[in-house]
């Protein structure tokens, strides 16, 4: 979809439909909404008076103009209470409004910049949020469906209408940034939605390579032989059950001005292209969703794409250990003991706890190549879904300052997270009789014991672990996340890198 900014009066817009908004509790609409109300002979204020429309968040009022305006329809979208208005509400209101208008058959839509007026949000921030919400909310993964009547409905153009010429360049800057962030997220979503027969480890690597070469980033993969040479027994153990060769994908972006002086951010993402559980096989119900077990890997690749397109002055390396987890005659067994790149051994009690195994070696590798700060993203545990549902990502840290930065980034992007503890006592649960540790810690605190295992492989490097098992896929359309892959944490990681940009090494 094309998004543009135009100096124009709302009422003279000649596309298919217009979007205006209303804060909850406003009795007499003012500004652009007031102007639309007048043009429509008081239809909006009448609906408010009759309490048919209150302006609650995501509430909609669709009106036909009957020739009173050049457009066919006007949609009023509720923004909720004015004092609660923020950029994330703007994103989701923009998404809900445009999805509704697409359903109503609109192709070309004009919109006011939600939040920039009475919402009190700075112009570029508001236009960025409207753009992010629009592109993310209209996203569909339709490549395997014959075009249905519904699928053919496409909203192809969004025009942000603004009368004040002095605001145009700020608005355009917001649109530019919003598009980069949305496209980075969509890059990740497309990979997560792709079925595992199409998105093999090699295909994941091929998409990373294509992205990297398009942006001038360095790209390499470690092959099975390289992993053997480096002693990555944990990653190789998971991979040995699959016919598809594993790949360790490494993409680097050098944006910092000084030579190697600033921070170097390492982003590690779990890349299990299908998780059957292995010999500890999962129940078949719902197993198809395990095609998305590489969402962490997709998130870090999406993030580095966004970071590079924004040309942020910071060095970033994205690392994705990619493999399938399948049962077969060559698969690893419960009871097997694997030796990691770090030299530490792990007893594999349950082959379905494979994410922490491949991440153990990938985190060691990241520390080896010299990153100064580490964030990993992984669909790691069902226990995290039990604890936080699909509302918040679970976060864990060995460093307060990095956790604070990640929290700040999460708030700016509207991707909620919640910190869980890493007390020493939890480490007891993963002590093994035969190896340095075991890969499961019993039923209690499963998200935490998984994170405790990872902590053994980051040394003293400041590290944050993000468990996106509950947030990487949406069960139904919600705001700017349509059903399916959400692209969770892509925008948070870009915001984190933005925070690092220009900061001194500590
Ligand atoms: N990929 C799963 C975790 C998961 C569960 C992601 C649900 C998304 C939705 C992970 O590899 C896994 O199987 N974890 C096991 C660990 C257990 C065996 C200790 C789990 O959480 O059940
Ligand atoms: Mn598993
Ligand atoms: Zn998994």
Coordinates of C-alpha atoms and ligand atoms in Angstrom, one line a residue:
X1 CA 0.0 0.0 0.0
X2 CA 1.1 3.5 -0.8
X3 CA 1.1 6.0 2.0
X4 CA 1.5 9.7 1.3
X5 CA 1.0 13.1 2.8
X6 CA -0.9 15.9 1.1
X7 CA -1.6 19.5 1.9
X8 CA -5.3 19.5 1.4
X9 CA -8.6 20.2 3.2
X10 CA -10.2 16.9 4.4
X11 CA -13.5 17.7 2.9
X12 CA -12.1 18.1 -0.7
X13 CA -10.5 14.6 -0.7
X14 CA -11.7 12.6 -3.7
X15 CA -10.9 9.0 -2.9
X16 CA -13.3 6.3 -1.8
X17 CA -13.5 7.0 2.0
X18 CA -12.3 9.3 4.8
X19 CA -11.3 8.5 8.3
X20 CA -11.8 10.9 11.2
X21 CA -11.8 10.2 15.0
X22 CA -13.5 10.9 18.3
X23 CA -12.3 10.8 21.8
X24 CA -14.6 9.0 24.3
X25 CA -17.1 11.3 26.0
X26 CA -16.8 14.2 23.5
X27 CA -20.4 15.5 22.9
X28 CA -19.7 18.0 20.2
X29 CA -17.0 17.0 17.8
X30 CA -14.5 19.8 16.8
X31 CA -11.7 20.1 14.3
X32 CA -11.7 17.8 11.3
X33 CA -14.4 15.6 12.8
X34 CA -16.6 18.6 13.5
X35 CA -16.1 19.7 9.9
X36 CA -17.1 16.3 8.6
X37 CA -20.1 16.4 10.9
X38 CA -21.3 19.7 9.5
X39 CA -20.8 18.5 5.9
X40 CA -22.9 15.4 6.8
X41 CA -25.7 17.5 8.2
X42 CA -24.9 16.6 11.8
X43 CA -24.9 12.8 11.3
X44 CA -21.9 12.3 13.7
X45 CA -23.3 14.4 16.5
X46 CA -26.7 12.8 16.1
X47 CA -25.1 9.3 16.6
X48 CA -23.3 10.7 19.7
X49 CA -26.5 12.2 21.1
X50 CA -28.4 9.0 20.6
X51 CA -25.5 7.2 22.4
X52 CA -25.1 5.0 19.4
X53 CA -21.5 6.0 19.2
X54 CA -19.4 7.0 22.2
X55 CA -15.8 7.1 20.9
X56 CA -14.7 4.1 22.9
X57 CA -11.4 2.7 21.7
X58 CA -11.8 0.9 18.3
X59 CA -15.6 1.7 18.2
X60 CA -16.6 2.5 14.7
X61 CA -19.3 4.6 13.0
X62 CA -19.5 4.2 9.2
X63 CA -21.6 6.8 7.4
X64 CA -22.5 7.1 3.8
X65 CA -22.2 10.6 2.4
X66 CA -24.9 10.5 -0.3
X67 CA -23.0 13.1 -2.4
X68 CA -22.5 15.6 0.4
X69 CA -18.8 14.9 0.1
X70 CA -16.7 13.6 -2.8
X71 CA -16.1 10.3 -0.9
X72 CA -18.7 7.6 -0.6
X73 CA -18.1 6.8 3.1
X74 CA -16.8 8.5 6.2
X75 CA -15.6 6.3 9.1
X76 CA -15.3 7.7 12.6
X77 CA -13.0 5.7 14.7
X78 CA -13.1 5.8 18.5
X79 CA -9.8 6.7 20.2
X80 CA -10.9 6.1 23.8
X81 CA -10.3 8.6 26.6
X82 CA -8.2 11.6 25.6
X83 CA -5.9 11.4 28.7
X84 CA -5.1 7.8 27.9
X85 CA -4.1 8.5 24.3
X86 CA -0.6 7.5 23.2
X87 CA 1.2 6.3 20.1
X88 CA 0.2 2.7 20.5
X89 CA -3.5 3.6 20.6
X90 CA -3.0 5.5 17.4
X91 CA -1.3 2.5 15.8
X92 CA -4.2 0.2 16.7
X93 CA -7.0 2.7 15.8
X94 CA -5.4 3.3 12.4
X95 CA -5.3 -0.5 11.9
X96 CA -8.8 -1.1 12.9
X97 CA -10.2 1.7 10.8
X98 CA -8.4 0.7 7.7
X99 CA -9.3 -3.0 8.0
X100 CA -12.9 -2.0 8.4
X101 CA -12.8 0.2 5.3
X102 CA -11.1 -2.5 3.3
X103 CA -13.9 -4.8 4.2
X104 CA -16.3 -2.1 3.2
X105 CA -14.7 -2.1 -0.3
X106 CA -12.6 1.1 -0.1
X107 CA -9.4 1.3 -2.1
X108 CA -8.3 4.8 -1.7
X109 CA -8.6 6.3 1.8
X110 CA -7.9 9.8 3.1
X111 CA -7.2 10.2 6.8
X112 CA -6.5 12.8 9.4
X113 CA -3.3 12.2 11.3
X114 CA -4.8 10.7 14.5
X115 CA -3.3 12.0 17.7
X116 CA -1.6 15.0 16.1
X117 CA -4.4 17.4 17.0
X118 CA -6.2 17.2 20.4
X119 CA -4.2 14.0 21.2
X120 CA -1.1 16.3 21.7
X121 CA 1.3 13.9 19.9
X122 CA 4.2 15.5 17.9
X123 CA 3.5 15.4 14.2
X124 CA 6.2 12.9 13.0
X125 CA 5.4 10.5 15.9
X126 CA 1.7 10.6 15.1
X127 CA 2.2 10.0 11.3
X128 CA 4.7 7.3 12.1
X129 CA 2.1 5.5 14.3
X130 CA -0.7 5.9 11.8
X131 CA 1.6 4.4 9.1
X132 CA 2.9 1.6 11.2
X133 CA -0.7 0.7 12.2
X134 CA -2.0 0.9 8.7
X135 CA 0.6 -1.3 7.1
X136 CA 0.7 -3.8 10.0
X137 CA -3.0 -3.9 10.4
X138 CA -3.7 -4.5 6.7
X139 CA -1.1 -7.3 6.5
X140 CA -2.3 -10.7 5.1
X141 CA -0.5 -13.9 4.3
X142 CA -2.4 -14.9 1.2
X143 CA 0.2 -16.4 -1.0
X144 CA -1.2 -20.0 -0.9
X145 CA -4.9 -19.0 -1.4
X146 CA -6.6 -18.6 -4.7
X147 CA -7.9 -15.0 -4.7
X148 CA -11.2 -15.2 -3.0
X149 CA -13.7 -12.4 -3.4
X150 CA -12.5 -11.1 0.0
X151 CA -8.9 -11.5 -0.9
X152 CA -9.3 -9.3 -4.0
X153 CA -10.4 -6.4 -1.8
X154 CA -7.3 -4.4 -1.4
X155 CA -6.7 -1.0 0.1
X156 CA -4.0 0.5 -2.1
X157 CA -3.5 4.0 -1.1
X158 CA -3.6 6.0 2.2
X159 CA -3.4 9.8 2.0
X160 CA -2.7 11.7 5.2
X161 CA -4.4 15.0 4.8
X162 CA -3.0 18.2 6.5
X163 CA -3.9 21.8 5.9
X164 CA -0.8 23.3 7.6
X165 CA 2.0 23.3 5.1
X166 CA 4.7 23.7 7.8
X167 CA 3.9 20.3 9.2
X168 CA 4.4 18.4 6.0
X169 CA 8.1 17.5 6.2
X170 CA 7.7 16.2 9.8
X171 CA 4.7 14.2 8.7
X172 CA 6.6 12.7 5.8
X173 CA 9.5 11.8 8.0
X174 CA 7.2 9.9 10.3
X175 CA 5.7 8.0 7.3
X176 CA 9.2 7.1 6.1
X177 CA 10.2 5.7 9.5
X178 CA 6.9 4.0 10.1
X179 CA 7.1 2.2 6.7
X180 CA 10.6 0.9 7.5
X181 CA 9.5 -0.4 10.9
X182 CA 6.3 -2.0 9.4
X183 CA 8.2 -3.6 6.5
X184 CA 10.9 -5.0 8.9
X185 CA 8.0 -6.5 11.0
X186 CA 6.3 -7.9 7.9
X187 CA 9.6 -9.5 6.7
X188 CA 9.6 -11.4 10.0
X189 CA 5.8 -12.2 9.8
X190 CA 6.1 -13.7 6.3
X191 CA 8.8 -16.1 7.5
X192 CA 6.9 -17.2 10.6
X193 CA 3.7 -17.8 8.6
X194 CA 5.4 -19.8 6.0
X195 CA 4.9 -23.6 6.4
X196 CA 7.9 -25.7 7.4
X197 CA 8.0 -27.5 4.1
X198 CA 8.8 -24.2 2.4
X199 CA 10.8 -22.5 5.1
X200 CA 13.6 -25.0 5.8
X201 CA 16.8 -23.9 7.5
X202 CA 18.3 -23.3 4.1
X203 CA 15.4 -21.2 2.9
X204 CA 15.6 -19.1 6.1
X205 CA 19.3 -18.6 5.4
X206 CA 18.5 -17.7 1.7
X207 CA 16.0 -15.0 2.9
X208 CA 18.5 -13.6 5.3
X209 CA 21.1 -13.5 2.6
X210 CA 18.8 -11.8 0.1
X211 CA 17.9 -9.2 2.7
X212 CA 21.6 -8.7 3.7
X213 CA 22.9 -8.3 0.2
X214 CA 20.2 -5.8 -0.7
X215 CA 21.3 -3.6 2.2
X216 CA 25.1 -4.2 2.0
X217 CA 25.3 -6.1 5.2
X218 CA 27.8 -8.9 5.7
X219 CA 26.3 -12.4 5.6
X220 CA 27.6 -15.8 6.3
X221 CA 26.4 -19.2 7.5
X222 CA 28.2 -21.9 9.5
X223 CA 27.6 -25.3 8.0
X224 CA 27.5 -28.6 9.9
X225 CA 31.3 -29.1 9.4
X226 CA 31.9 -25.6 10.9
X227 CA 29.7 -26.5 13.8
X228 CA 31.7 -29.7 14.4
X229 CA 34.9 -27.8 14.2
X230 CA 33.7 -25.3 16.8
X231 CA 32.3 -28.0 19.1
X232 CA 28.7 -27.0 18.9
X233 CA 27.4 -30.4 20.2
X234 CA 24.1 -29.0 21.5
X235 CA 23.1 -27.5 18.2
X236 CA 24.3 -30.5 16.3
X237 CA 22.4 -32.9 18.6
X238 CA 19.1 -31.2 17.9
X239 CA 19.9 -31.1 14.1
X240 CA 20.8 -34.8 13.8
X241 CA 17.2 -36.0 13.5
X242 CA 16.5 -34.0 10.3
X243 CA 17.3 -34.5 6.7
X244 CA 17.7 -30.8 6.3
X245 CA 21.1 -29.5 7.1
X246 CA 21.3 -27.0 10.0
X247 CA 22.6 -23.4 9.4
X248 CA 23.9 -20.9 11.8
X249 CA 23.1 -17.6 10.1
X250 CA 25.2 -14.6 10.9
X251 CA 24.3 -11.1 9.6
X252 CA 26.3 -8.0 10.6
X253 CA 25.7 -4.3 10.2
X254 CA 28.4 -1.8 11.0
X255 CA 26.8 1.6 11.5
X256 CA 29.0 3.1 14.2
X257 CA 31.1 6.0 13.1
X258 CA 34.3 5.3 15.2
X259 CA 36.1 2.1 14.5
X260 CA 34.9 -0.6 16.9
X261 CA 34.6 1.9 19.8
X262 CA 30.9 2.0 20.5
X263 CA 28.7 -0.8 21.8
X264 CA 28.2 -3.9 19.6
X265 CA 24.8 -5.3 20.0
X266 CA 24.3 -9.1 19.5
X267 CA 20.8 -10.3 18.6
X268 CA 20.3 -14.0 18.8
X269 CA 17.1 -15.6 17.7
X270 CA 15.8 -19.2 18.0
X271 CA 15.4 -20.7 14.5
X272 CA 13.6 -24.0 14.9
X273 CA 11.8 -24.2 11.5
X274 CA 9.6 -27.0 12.8
X275 CA 9.4 -28.3 16.4
X276 CA 7.8 -31.8 16.5
X277 CA 9.4 -32.3 19.9
X278 CA 11.8 -34.9 18.5
X279 CA 11.7 -38.3 20.2
X280 CA 9.9 -36.7 23.1
X281 CA 7.2 -36.0 20.5
X282 CA 4.5 -33.5 21.0
X283 CA 0.7 -34.3 20.9
X284 CA -0.6 -33.8 17.3
X285 CA -3.2 -31.2 18.3
X286 CA -1.9 -27.8 17.5
X287 CA 1.4 -29.1 16.4
X288 CA 1.1 -27.2 13.1
X289 CA 1.7 -23.9 15.0
X290 CA 5.3 -25.2 15.6
X291 CA 6.1 -24.0 12.1
X292 CA 6.5 -20.7 13.9
X293 CA 9.2 -21.9 16.3
X294 CA 11.7 -19.8 14.4
X295 CA 9.9 -16.5 15.3
X296 CA 12.8 -15.4 17.4
X297 CA 15.2 -15.9 14.5
X298 CA 12.8 -14.0 12.2
X299 CA 12.6 -11.2 14.8
X300 CA 16.3 -10.6 14.9
X301 CA 16.6 -10.7 11.1
X302 CA 13.7 -8.3 10.8
X303 CA 15.3 -6.0 13.4
X304 CA 18.7 -5.8 11.7
X305 CA 16.8 -5.0 8.4
X306 CA 15.1 -2.1 10.1
X307 CA 18.2 -0.9 11.8
X308 CA 20.2 -0.9 8.6
X309 CA 17.4 0.8 6.6
X310 CA 17.3 3.5 9.3
X311 CA 21.1 3.8 9.1
X312 CA 21.4 3.8 12.9
X313 CA 24.9 4.6 14.0
X314 CA 25.5 1.4 15.9
X315 CA 27.1 -2.0 15.3
X316 CA 24.7 -5.0 15.3
X317 CA 25.2 -8.7 14.7
X318 CA 22.2 -11.0 14.3
X319 CA 22.8 -14.7 14.8
X320 CA 20.2 -17.4 14.1
X321 CA 20.8 -21.1 14.8
X322 CA 18.4 -22.8 12.4
X323 CA 17.4 -26.4 12.3
X324 CA 14.4 -28.7 12.5
X325 CA 13.6 -30.8 15.6
X326 CA 12.4 -34.1 14.3
X327 CA 12.2 -37.8 15.4
X328 CA 14.0 -40.3 13.2
X329 CA 16.5 -43.1 13.4
X330 CA 19.3 -40.6 13.8
X331 CA 17.6 -38.3 16.2
X332 CA 19.0 -37.6 19.7
X333 CA 17.5 -39.6 22.5
X334 CA 16.4 -38.7 26.0
X335 CA 19.4 -39.4 28.2
X336 CA 21.9 -38.3 25.6
X337 CA 24.7 -36.0 26.9
X338 CA 25.9 -33.3 24.5
X339 CA 29.0 -31.1 24.8
X340 CA 28.5 -27.4 24.0
X341 CA 30.9 -25.0 22.3
X342 CA 31.7 -23.6 25.8
X343 CA 32.9 -27.0 27.0
X344 CA 29.9 -27.4 29.4
X345 CA 27.9 -30.6 29.0
X346 CA 24.1 -30.9 29.0
X347 CA 22.0 -34.0 29.7
X348 CA 19.1 -34.1 27.3
X349 CA 16.2 -35.3 29.5
X350 CA 13.5 -34.1 27.0
X351 CA 14.3 -33.6 23.4
X352 CA 11.4 -31.1 23.2
X353 CA 13.4 -28.7 25.3
X354 CA 15.5 -28.1 22.1
X355 CA 15.4 -24.3 22.0
X356 CA 17.7 -23.8 25.0
X357 CA 20.1 -26.4 23.4
X358 CA 20.6 -24.6 20.1
X359 CA 20.7 -21.2 21.9
X360 CA 23.4 -22.4 24.3
X361 CA 25.8 -22.7 21.4
X362 CA 24.6 -19.6 19.6
X363 CA 25.0 -17.5 22.7
X364 CA 28.6 -18.8 23.2
X365 CA 29.3 -18.0 19.5
X366 CA 27.9 -14.5 20.0
X367 CA 30.2 -13.9 23.0
X368 CA 33.1 -15.3 21.0
X369 CA 32.7 -12.8 18.1
X370 CA 32.8 -10.0 20.7
X371 CA 29.4 -8.5 21.1
X372 CA 29.2 -6.1 24.1
X373 CA 25.5 -6.5 24.8
X374 CA 23.3 -9.5 24.1
X375 CA 19.6 -9.9 23.6
X376 CA 18.0 -13.3 22.6
X377 CA 14.5 -13.8 21.4
X378 CA 12.9 -17.2 21.4
X379 CA 9.6 -19.1 21.4
X380 CA 11.1 -21.0 24.3
X381 CA 8.5 -22.3 26.7
X382 CA 4.9 -23.2 27.1
X383 CA 5.3 -22.2 30.7
X384 CA 5.8 -18.6 29.6
X385 CA 2.4 -18.8 27.9
X386 CA 0.9 -20.2 31.1
X387 CA 2.4 -17.3 33.1
X388 CA 1.8 -14.3 30.8
X389 CA -0.7 -15.5 28.1
X390 CA -0.4 -13.7 24.8
X391 CA -0.4 -10.2 26.2
X392 CA 3.2 -9.9 27.4
X393 CA 6.6 -11.3 26.4
X394 CA 8.6 -12.8 29.2
X395 CA 11.9 -11.0 29.9
X396 CA 14.9 -12.1 31.9
X397 CA 18.2 -10.3 32.6
X398 CA 21.6 -10.5 34.2
X399 CA 22.1 -6.8 33.9
X400 CA 19.8 -4.0 35.3
X401 CA 20.9 -1.3 32.8
X402 CA 20.3 -3.4 29.7
X403 CA 16.9 -4.5 31.1
X404 CA 16.0 -0.9 31.6
X405 CA 16.9 -0.1 28.0
X406 CA 14.9 -3.0 26.7
X407 CA 11.9 -2.0 28.9
X408 CA 12.1 1.6 27.5
X409 CA 12.3 0.2 23.9
X410 CA 9.3 -2.0 24.6
X411 CA 7.2 0.9 25.9
X412 CA 8.0 3.0 22.9
X413 CA 7.0 0.3 20.5
X414 CA 3.8 -0.9 22.3
X415 CA 5.2 -4.5 22.6
X416 CA 4.6 -5.3 26.2
X417 CA 6.9 -7.4 28.3
X418 CA 7.2 -8.4 31.9
X419 CA 10.3 -9.2 33.8
X420 CA 10.6 -12.6 35.6
X421 CA 13.3 -13.4 38.1
X422 CA 16.5 -15.4 37.8
X423 CA 17.3 -16.2 41.4
X424 CA 20.2 -18.6 42.1
X425 CA 17.7 -21.1 43.8
X426 CA 16.1 -21.8 40.4
X427 CA 19.4 -23.2 39.2
X428 CA 19.0 -26.1 41.5
X429 CA 16.2 -27.5 39.3
X430 CA 18.5 -28.0 36.3
X431 CA 21.4 -29.8 38.2
X432 CA 22.1 -33.2 36.5
X433 CA 23.5 -36.4 38.0
X434 CA 25.7 -37.0 35.0
X435 CA 26.4 -33.7 33.2
X436 CA 27.0 -30.0 34.1
X437 CA 23.3 -29.4 33.8
X438 CA 20.1 -31.0 32.4
X439 CA 17.8 -29.4 29.8
X440 CA 14.6 -29.5 31.9
X441 CA 13.9 -28.5 35.4
X442 CA 10.5 -30.0 36.2
X443 CA 7.0 -28.6 36.2
X444 CA 7.7 -25.6 38.4
X445 CA 8.8 -22.2 37.0
X446 CA 9.5 -23.7 33.5
X447 CA 10.1 -20.3 31.8
X448 CA 12.6 -19.4 34.5
X449 CA 14.6 -22.7 34.5
X450 CA 14.9 -22.4 30.7
X451 CA 16.3 -18.9 31.1
X452 CA 18.6 -20.2 33.9
X453 CA 20.1 -22.7 31.5
X454 CA 20.8 -19.9 28.9
X455 CA 22.5 -17.8 31.5
X456 CA 25.3 -20.4 31.7
X457 CA 26.3 -19.5 28.2
X458 CA 26.6 -15.7 28.2
X459 CA 29.4 -15.3 30.7
X460 CA 29.5 -11.8 32.1
X461 CA 28.1 -10.2 28.9
X462 CA 25.1 -8.0 29.8
X463 CA 22.2 -10.1 28.5
X464 CA 18.4 -10.0 28.2
X465 CA 16.3 -13.0 27.2
X466 CA 12.9 -12.5 25.7
X467 CA 10.5 -15.5 25.7
X468 CA 7.9 -14.8 22.9
X469 CA 6.2 -18.2 23.0
X470 CA 2.9 -16.5 23.8
X471 CA 3.3 -13.3 21.8
X472 CA 4.7 -14.4 18.4
X473 CA 1.4 -15.6 17.0
X474 CA -2.1 -14.1 17.4
X475 CA -5.2 -16.3 17.7
X476 CA -7.4 -13.6 16.3
X477 CA -7.2 -10.1 14.7
X478 CA -6.3 -7.5 17.3
X479 CA -5.4 -3.9 16.6
X480 CA -2.4 -3.9 14.3
X481 CA -1.8 -7.6 14.7
X482 CA -4.0 -9.7 12.4
X483 CA -4.4 -13.4 13.2
X484 CA -1.2 -15.3 12.7
X485 CA 2.4 -14.2 13.0
X486 CA 2.8 -10.9 14.9
X487 CA 6.5 -10.1 14.2
X488 CA 6.8 -9.6 18.0
X489 CA 9.9 -7.7 19.2
X490 CA 11.1 -6.5 15.8
X491 CA 10.2 -2.9 16.6
X492 CA 11.4 -3.2 20.2
X493 CA 14.8 -4.4 19.0
X494 CA 15.0 -1.5 16.5
X495 CA 14.0 0.9 19.3
X496 CA 16.7 -0.6 21.5
X497 CA 19.3 -0.1 18.8
X498 CA 18.1 3.5 18.4
X499 CA 18.7 4.0 22.1
X500 CA 22.2 2.5 21.8
X501 CA 23.0 4.6 18.7
X502 CA 25.7 7.1 19.6
X503 CA 26.0 5.9 23.2
X504 CA 29.6 5.3 24.5
X505 CA 30.9 1.8 25.2
X506 CA 30.6 1.1 29.0
Ligands
LIG1 N1 8.8 -24.4 21.0 C1 8.4 -24.9 22.3 C2 7.7 -23.9 23.2 C3 6.4 -23.3 22.8 C4 5.2 -23.8 23.3 C5 6.3 -22.2 21.9 C6 4.0 -23.2 22.9 C7 5.1 -21.7 21.5 C8 4.0 -22.2 22.0 C9 9.6 -25.5 23.0 O1 10.6 -26.0 22.2 C10 9.1 -26.6 23.9 O2 8.7 -27.5 23.4 N2 9.2 -26.4 25.2 C11 8.7 -27.4 26.1 C12 9.8 -27.5 27.2 C13 9.5 -28.6 28.1 C14 9.7 -30.0 27.4 C15 10.4 -28.5 29.3 C16 7.4 -26.9 26.7 O3 7.3 -25.7 27.0 O4 6.5 -27.7 26.8
LIG2 MN1 10.3 -28.0 21.8
LIG3 ZN1 10.7 -25.3 20.3

